[in-house]
Tab-separated table of C-alpha atoms in Angstrom:
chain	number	residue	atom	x	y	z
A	23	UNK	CA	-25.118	1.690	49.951
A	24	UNK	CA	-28.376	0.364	49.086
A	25	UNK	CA	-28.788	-1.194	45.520
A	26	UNK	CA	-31.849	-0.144	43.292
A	27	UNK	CA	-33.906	-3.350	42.480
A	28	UNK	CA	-34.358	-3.860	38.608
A	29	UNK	CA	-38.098	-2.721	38.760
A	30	UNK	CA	-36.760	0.419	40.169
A	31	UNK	CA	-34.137	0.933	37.450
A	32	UNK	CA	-36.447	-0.083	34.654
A	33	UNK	CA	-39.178	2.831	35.878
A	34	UNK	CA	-36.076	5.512	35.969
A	35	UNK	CA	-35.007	4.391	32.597
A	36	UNK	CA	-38.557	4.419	31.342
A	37	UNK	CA	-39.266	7.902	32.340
A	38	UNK	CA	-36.002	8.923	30.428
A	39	UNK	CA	-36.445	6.707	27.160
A	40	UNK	CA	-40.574	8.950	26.855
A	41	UNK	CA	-38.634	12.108	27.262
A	42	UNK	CA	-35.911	11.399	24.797
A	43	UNK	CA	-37.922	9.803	22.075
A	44	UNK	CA	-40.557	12.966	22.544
A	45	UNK	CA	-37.781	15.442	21.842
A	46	UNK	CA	-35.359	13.060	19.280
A	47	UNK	CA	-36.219	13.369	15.706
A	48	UNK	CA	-37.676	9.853	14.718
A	49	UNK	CA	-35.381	7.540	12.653
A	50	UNK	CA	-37.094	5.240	10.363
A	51	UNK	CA	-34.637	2.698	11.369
A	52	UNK	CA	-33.231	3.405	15.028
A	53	UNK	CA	-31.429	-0.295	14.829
A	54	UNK	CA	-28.794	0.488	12.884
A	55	UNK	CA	-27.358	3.009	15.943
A	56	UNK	CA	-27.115	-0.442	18.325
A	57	UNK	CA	-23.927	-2.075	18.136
A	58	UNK	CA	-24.003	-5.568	17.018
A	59	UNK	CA	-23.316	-6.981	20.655
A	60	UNK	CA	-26.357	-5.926	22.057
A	61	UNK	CA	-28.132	-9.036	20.209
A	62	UNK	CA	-25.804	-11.740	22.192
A	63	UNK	CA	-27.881	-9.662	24.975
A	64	UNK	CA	-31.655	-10.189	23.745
A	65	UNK	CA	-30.801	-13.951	21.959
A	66	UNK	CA	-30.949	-16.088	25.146
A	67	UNK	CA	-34.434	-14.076	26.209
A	68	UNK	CA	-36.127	-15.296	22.756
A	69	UNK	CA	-37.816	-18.525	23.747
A	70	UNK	CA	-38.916	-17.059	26.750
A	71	UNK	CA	-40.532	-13.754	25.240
A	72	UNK	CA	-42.371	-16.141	22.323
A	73	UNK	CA	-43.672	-18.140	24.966
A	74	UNK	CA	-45.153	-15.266	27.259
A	75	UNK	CA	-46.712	-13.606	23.843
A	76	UNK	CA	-48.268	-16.435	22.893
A	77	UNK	CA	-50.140	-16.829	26.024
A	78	UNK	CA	-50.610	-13.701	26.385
A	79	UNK	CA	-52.513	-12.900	23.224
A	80	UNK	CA	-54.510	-16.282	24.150
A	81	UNK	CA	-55.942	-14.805	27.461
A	82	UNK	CA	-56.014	-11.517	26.137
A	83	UNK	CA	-57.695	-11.627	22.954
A	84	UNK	CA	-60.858	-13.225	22.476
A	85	UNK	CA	-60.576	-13.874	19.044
A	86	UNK	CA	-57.202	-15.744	19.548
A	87	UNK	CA	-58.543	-17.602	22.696
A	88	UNK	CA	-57.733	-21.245	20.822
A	89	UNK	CA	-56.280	-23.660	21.087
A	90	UNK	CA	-52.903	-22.578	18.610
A	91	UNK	CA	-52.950	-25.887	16.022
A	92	UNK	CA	-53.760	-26.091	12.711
A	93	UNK	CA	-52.956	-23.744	9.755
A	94	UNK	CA	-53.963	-20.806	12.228
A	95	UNK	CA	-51.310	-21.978	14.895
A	96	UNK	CA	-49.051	-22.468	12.636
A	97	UNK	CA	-49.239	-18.926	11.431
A	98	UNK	CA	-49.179	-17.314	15.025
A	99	UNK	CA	-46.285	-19.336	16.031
A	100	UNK	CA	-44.079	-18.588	12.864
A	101	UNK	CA	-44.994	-14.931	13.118
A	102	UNK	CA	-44.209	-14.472	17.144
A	103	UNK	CA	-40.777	-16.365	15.770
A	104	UNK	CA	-40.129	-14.951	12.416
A	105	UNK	CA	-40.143	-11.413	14.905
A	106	UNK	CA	-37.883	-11.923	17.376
A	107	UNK	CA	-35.236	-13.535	14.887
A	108	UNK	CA	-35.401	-10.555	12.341
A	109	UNK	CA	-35.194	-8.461	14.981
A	110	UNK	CA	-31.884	-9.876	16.226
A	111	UNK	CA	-30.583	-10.192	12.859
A	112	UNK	CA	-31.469	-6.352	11.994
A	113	UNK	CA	-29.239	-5.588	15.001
A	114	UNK	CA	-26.750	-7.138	13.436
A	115	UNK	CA	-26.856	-6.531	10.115
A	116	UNK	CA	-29.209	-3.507	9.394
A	117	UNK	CA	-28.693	-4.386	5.912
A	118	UNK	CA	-30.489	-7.981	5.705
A	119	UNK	CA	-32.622	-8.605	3.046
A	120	UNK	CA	-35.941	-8.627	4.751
A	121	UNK	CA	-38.282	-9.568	2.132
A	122	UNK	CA	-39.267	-13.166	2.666
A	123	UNK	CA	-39.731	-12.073	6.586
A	124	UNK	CA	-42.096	-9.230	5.594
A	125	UNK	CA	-43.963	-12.461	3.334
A	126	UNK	CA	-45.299	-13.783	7.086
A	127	UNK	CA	-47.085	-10.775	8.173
A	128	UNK	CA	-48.773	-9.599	4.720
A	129	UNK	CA	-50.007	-13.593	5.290
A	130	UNK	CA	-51.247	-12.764	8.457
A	131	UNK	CA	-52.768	-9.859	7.658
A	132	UNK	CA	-54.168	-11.753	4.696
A	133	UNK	CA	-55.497	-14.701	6.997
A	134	UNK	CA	-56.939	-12.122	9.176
A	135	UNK	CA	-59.854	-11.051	6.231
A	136	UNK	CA	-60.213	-14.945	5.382
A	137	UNK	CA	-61.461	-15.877	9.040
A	138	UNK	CA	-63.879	-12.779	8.573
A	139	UNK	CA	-62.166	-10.301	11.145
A	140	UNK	CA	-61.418	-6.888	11.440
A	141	UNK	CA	-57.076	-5.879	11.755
A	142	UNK	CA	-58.600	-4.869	15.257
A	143	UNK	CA	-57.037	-8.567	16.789
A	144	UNK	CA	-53.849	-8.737	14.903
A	145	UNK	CA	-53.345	-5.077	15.619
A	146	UNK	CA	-53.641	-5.370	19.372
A	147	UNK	CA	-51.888	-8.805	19.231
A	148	UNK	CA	-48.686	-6.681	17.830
A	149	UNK	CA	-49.169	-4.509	20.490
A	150	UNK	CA	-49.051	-6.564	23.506
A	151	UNK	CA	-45.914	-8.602	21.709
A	152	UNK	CA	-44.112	-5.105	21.740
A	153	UNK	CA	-44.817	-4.616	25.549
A	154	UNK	CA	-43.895	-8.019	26.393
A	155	UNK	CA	-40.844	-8.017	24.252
A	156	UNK	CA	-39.379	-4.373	25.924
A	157	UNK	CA	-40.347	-5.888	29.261
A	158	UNK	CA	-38.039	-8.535	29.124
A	159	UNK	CA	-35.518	-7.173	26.868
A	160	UNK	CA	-35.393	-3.942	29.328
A	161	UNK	CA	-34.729	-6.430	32.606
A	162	UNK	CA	-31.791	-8.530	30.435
A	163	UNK	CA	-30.239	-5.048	29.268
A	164	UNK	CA	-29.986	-3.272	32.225
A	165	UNK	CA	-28.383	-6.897	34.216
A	166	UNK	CA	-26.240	-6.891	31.361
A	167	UNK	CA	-25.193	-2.948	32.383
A	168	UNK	CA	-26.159	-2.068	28.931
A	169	UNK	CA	-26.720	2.206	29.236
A	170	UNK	CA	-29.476	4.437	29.431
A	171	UNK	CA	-28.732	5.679	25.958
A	172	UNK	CA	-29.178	1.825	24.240
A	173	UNK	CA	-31.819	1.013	26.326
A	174	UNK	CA	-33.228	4.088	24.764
A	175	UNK	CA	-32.503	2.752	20.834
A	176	UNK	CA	-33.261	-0.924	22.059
A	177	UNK	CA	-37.061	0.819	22.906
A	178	UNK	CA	-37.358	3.201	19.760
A	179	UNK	CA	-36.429	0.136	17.394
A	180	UNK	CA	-38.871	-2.183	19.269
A	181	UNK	CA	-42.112	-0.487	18.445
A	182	UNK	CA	-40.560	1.014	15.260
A	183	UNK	CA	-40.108	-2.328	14.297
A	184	UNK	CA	-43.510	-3.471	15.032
A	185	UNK	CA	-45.007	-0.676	13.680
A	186	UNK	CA	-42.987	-1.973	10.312
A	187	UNK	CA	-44.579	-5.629	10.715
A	188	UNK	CA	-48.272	-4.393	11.665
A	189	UNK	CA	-47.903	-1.818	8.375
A	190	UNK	CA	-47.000	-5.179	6.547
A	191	UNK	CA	-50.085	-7.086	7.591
A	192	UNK	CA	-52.276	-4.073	6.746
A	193	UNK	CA	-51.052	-4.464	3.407
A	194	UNK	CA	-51.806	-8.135	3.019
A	195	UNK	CA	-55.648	-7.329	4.365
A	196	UNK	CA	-55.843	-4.463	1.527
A	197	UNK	CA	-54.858	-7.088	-1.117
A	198	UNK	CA	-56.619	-9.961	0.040
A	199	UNK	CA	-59.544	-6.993	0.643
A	200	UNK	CA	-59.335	-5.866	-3.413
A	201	UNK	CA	-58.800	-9.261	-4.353
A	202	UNK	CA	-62.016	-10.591	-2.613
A	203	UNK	CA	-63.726	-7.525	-3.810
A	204	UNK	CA	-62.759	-7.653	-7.667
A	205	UNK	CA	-63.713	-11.692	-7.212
A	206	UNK	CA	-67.656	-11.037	-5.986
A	207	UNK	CA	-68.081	-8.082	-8.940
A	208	UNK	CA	-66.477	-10.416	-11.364
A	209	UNK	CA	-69.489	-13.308	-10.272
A	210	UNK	CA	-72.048	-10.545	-9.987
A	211	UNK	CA	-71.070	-9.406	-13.869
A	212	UNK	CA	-71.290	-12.926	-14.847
A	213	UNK	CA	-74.502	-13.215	-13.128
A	214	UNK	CA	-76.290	-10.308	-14.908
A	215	UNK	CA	-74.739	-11.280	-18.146
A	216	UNK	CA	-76.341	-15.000	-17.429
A	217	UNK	CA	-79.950	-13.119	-16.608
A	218	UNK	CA	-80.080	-10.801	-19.653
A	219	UNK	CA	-79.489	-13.470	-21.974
A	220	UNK	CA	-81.813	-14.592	-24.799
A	221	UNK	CA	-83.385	-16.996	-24.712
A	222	UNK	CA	-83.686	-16.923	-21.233
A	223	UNK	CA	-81.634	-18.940	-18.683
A	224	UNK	CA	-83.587	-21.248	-16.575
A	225	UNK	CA	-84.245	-20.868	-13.234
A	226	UNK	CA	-81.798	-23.695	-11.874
A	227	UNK	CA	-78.820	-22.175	-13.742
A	228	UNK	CA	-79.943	-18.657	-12.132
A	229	UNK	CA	-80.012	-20.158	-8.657
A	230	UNK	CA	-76.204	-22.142	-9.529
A	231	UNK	CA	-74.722	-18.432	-10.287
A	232	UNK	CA	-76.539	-16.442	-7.824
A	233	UNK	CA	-74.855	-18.690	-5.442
A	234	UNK	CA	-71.357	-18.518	-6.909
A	235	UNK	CA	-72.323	-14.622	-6.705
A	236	UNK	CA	-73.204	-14.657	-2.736
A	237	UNK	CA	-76.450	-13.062	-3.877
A	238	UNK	CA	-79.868	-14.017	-2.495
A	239	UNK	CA	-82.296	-14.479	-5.219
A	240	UNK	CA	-85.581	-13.028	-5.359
A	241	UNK	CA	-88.667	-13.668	-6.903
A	242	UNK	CA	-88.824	-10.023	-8.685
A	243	UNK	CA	-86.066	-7.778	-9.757
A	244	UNK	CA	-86.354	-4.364	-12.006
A	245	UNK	CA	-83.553	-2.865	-14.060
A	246	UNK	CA	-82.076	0.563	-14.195
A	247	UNK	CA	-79.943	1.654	-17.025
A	248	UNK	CA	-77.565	4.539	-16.470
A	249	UNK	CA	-74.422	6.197	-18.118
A	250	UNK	CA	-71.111	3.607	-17.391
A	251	UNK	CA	-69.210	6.764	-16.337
A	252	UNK	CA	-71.739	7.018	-13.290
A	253	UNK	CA	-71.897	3.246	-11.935
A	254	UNK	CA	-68.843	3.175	-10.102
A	255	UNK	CA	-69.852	5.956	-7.766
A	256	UNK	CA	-73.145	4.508	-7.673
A	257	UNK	CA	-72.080	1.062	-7.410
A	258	UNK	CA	-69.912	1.897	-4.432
A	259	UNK	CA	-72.757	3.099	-2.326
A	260	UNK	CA	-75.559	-0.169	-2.968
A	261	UNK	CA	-77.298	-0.852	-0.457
A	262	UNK	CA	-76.582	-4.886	0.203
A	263	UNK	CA	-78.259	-7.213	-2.267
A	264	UNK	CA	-78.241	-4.829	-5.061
A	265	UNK	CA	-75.793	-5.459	-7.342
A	266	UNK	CA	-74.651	-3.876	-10.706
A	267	UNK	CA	-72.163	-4.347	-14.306
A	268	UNK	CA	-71.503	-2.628	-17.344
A	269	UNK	CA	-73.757	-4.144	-20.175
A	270	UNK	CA	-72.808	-2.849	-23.975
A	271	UNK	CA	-71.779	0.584	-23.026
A	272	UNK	CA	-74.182	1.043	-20.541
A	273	UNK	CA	-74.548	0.976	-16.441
A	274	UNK	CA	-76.887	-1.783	-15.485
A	275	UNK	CA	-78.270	-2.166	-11.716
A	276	UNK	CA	-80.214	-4.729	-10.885
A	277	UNK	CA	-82.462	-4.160	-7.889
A	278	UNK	CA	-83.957	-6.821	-6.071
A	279	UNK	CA	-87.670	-6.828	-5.060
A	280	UNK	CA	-88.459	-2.797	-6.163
A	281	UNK	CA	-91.841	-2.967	-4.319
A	282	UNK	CA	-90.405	-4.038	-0.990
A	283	UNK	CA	-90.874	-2.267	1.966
A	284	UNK	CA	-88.519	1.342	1.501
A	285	UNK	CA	-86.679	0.333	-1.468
A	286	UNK	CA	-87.188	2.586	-3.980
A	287	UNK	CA	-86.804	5.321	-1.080
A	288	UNK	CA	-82.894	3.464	-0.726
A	289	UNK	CA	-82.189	3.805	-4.311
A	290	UNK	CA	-83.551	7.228	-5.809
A	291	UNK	CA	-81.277	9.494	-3.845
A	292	UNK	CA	-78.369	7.449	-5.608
A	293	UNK	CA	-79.110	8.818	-9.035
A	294	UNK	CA	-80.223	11.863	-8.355
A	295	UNK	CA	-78.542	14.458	-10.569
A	296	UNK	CA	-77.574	11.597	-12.734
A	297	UNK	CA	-79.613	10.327	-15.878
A	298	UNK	CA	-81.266	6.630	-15.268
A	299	UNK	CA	-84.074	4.865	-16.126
A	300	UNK	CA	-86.193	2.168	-14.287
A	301	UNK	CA	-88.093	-1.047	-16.223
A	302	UNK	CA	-90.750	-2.849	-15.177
A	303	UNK	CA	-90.737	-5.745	-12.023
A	304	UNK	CA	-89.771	-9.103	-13.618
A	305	UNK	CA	-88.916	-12.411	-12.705
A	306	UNK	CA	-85.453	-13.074	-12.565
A	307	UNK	CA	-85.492	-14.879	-15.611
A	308	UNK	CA	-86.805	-11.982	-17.183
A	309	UNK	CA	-84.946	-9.210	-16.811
A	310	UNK	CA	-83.906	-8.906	-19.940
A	311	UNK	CA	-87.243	-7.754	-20.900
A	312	UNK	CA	-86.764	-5.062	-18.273
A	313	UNK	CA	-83.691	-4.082	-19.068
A	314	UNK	CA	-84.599	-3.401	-22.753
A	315	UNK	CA	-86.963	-1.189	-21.854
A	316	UNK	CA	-85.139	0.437	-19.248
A	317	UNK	CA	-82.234	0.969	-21.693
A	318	UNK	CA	-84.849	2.557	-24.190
A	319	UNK	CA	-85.841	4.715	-21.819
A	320	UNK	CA	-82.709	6.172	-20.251
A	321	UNK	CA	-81.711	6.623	-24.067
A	322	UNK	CA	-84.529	8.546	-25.142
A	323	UNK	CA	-83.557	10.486	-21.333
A	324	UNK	CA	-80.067	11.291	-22.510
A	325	UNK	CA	-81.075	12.400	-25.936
A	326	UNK	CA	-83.604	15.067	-24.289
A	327	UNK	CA	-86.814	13.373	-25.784
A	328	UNK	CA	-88.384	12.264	-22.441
């Protein structure tokens, strides 16, 4: 009687594991139907799955195509790691407090927006580690005689399971996101507050906070004044270098360079239907002046008398 080679098995079992989990009702945590044994299975395959992810996502992922030292390296390897041994341990005990694991990959995620990428990398990076990791876990099972139906569970938890850890990091790239976000308004506020004060700022302490701010500063600038209700929808649609605060009550954009080349075509549709009011082109040490009399303006708007 000939003997069916593993590759052989592995396709067989494969084509049975799609067809169950399409007709199963997803669990949100398939591990806990595994018996405990079926980690002394998967423990001695560890070192050699990290080691096959991490070159993997090396050669396969341009971003990650470095050499793995530093803070960065030290991230990737802990998270390949930090994987495979909560994995085995949620085999084991379904029940394990998980919380400082789930800590790596909100970092990740987090480091992810502080080296100026997209999840895109990460994302895929998860994806081959899944595929690697049922690879070889498949091979070990099925030498062990582990079953169809646990080789089934063993594949549902898998990508489950990553899907848990890539949910995590998306989380930790919304923070750090919102965090990086609330950061550059707070040094935009501070850098209209520093421009509409009296006497005027000079131009050296401009330039200091329009740097803090990440804000190129031009030689001319005009204020609009608009209700506060109305610049958060406005503010979220700017078009880059235009940047915006609440001043006293009121909504306060500061537009750089109004007689530039299309700009006042960028920013009338944004207050359409909304009351606003434009002052004159200043220097940037002046815009106080400008927004006085853009604030007089949009006031004698709202009351009906212009």
């Amino acid at each position: 009687m000939e003997i069916p080679s593993i590759s052989s098995l592995l396709a067989k079992v494969s084509d049975a594991i799609v067809i169950n989990l399409l007709i199963r009702t997803a669990r949100q945590e398939p591990w806990r139907d595994l018996d405990a044994e079926v980690a002394d299975v998967i423990e001695p395959e560890l070192s050699g799955i990290a080691d096959e992810i991490l070159g993997s996502i090396g050669q396969l992922i341009p971003e990650y195509a470095m050499p793995l030292e530093g803070s960065f390296g030290k991230a990737v390897y802990r998270g390949v790691g930090e994987a495979l041994e909560q994995f085995l341990v949620l085999i084991r005990d379904p029940d394990a407090d998980r919380r400082a694991s789930r800590k790596v990959y909100v970092i990740l995620g987090r480091g992810e927006l502080r080296q100026g990428r997209s999840l895109d990398s990460l994302q895929s990076a998860y994806r081959i580690g899944a595929r690697i990791a049922w690879r070889r876990i498949a091979a070990a099972s099925l030498e062990a005689g582990l079953d169809g139906k646990t080789l089934s569970l063993l594949a549902e938890s898998i990508f489950v399971y990553i899907d848990e850890l890539s949910a995590d990091s998306t989380e930790g790239y919304a923070n750090a996101q919102f965090k990086q976000q609330g950061s550059r308004l707070r040094r935009e506020r501070q850098l209209i507050t520093l421009m509409l004060r009296e006497p005027a700022p000079e131009h050296e302490e401009i330039e200091v906070a329009a740097r803090m701010a990440v804000w190129e500063l031009p030689k001319s600038l005009a204020a609009v004044a608009c209700h506060e209700r109305d610049l958060a929808e406005v503010t979220r649609v700017l078009p880059i270098g235009v940047i915006s605060a609440t001043v006293d009550g009121y909504g306060c954009v500061a537009i750089p360079d109004p007689g530039g080349p299309g700009r006042l075509r960028q920013i009338r549709p944004l207050f359409a239907g909304r009351t606003s009011a434009m002052g004159p082109t200043v220097g940037p040490n002046r815009m106080a002046e400008s927004w006085q009399l853009a604030r007089t303006a949009f006031e004698a708007a709202a009351a009906g008398v212009l």
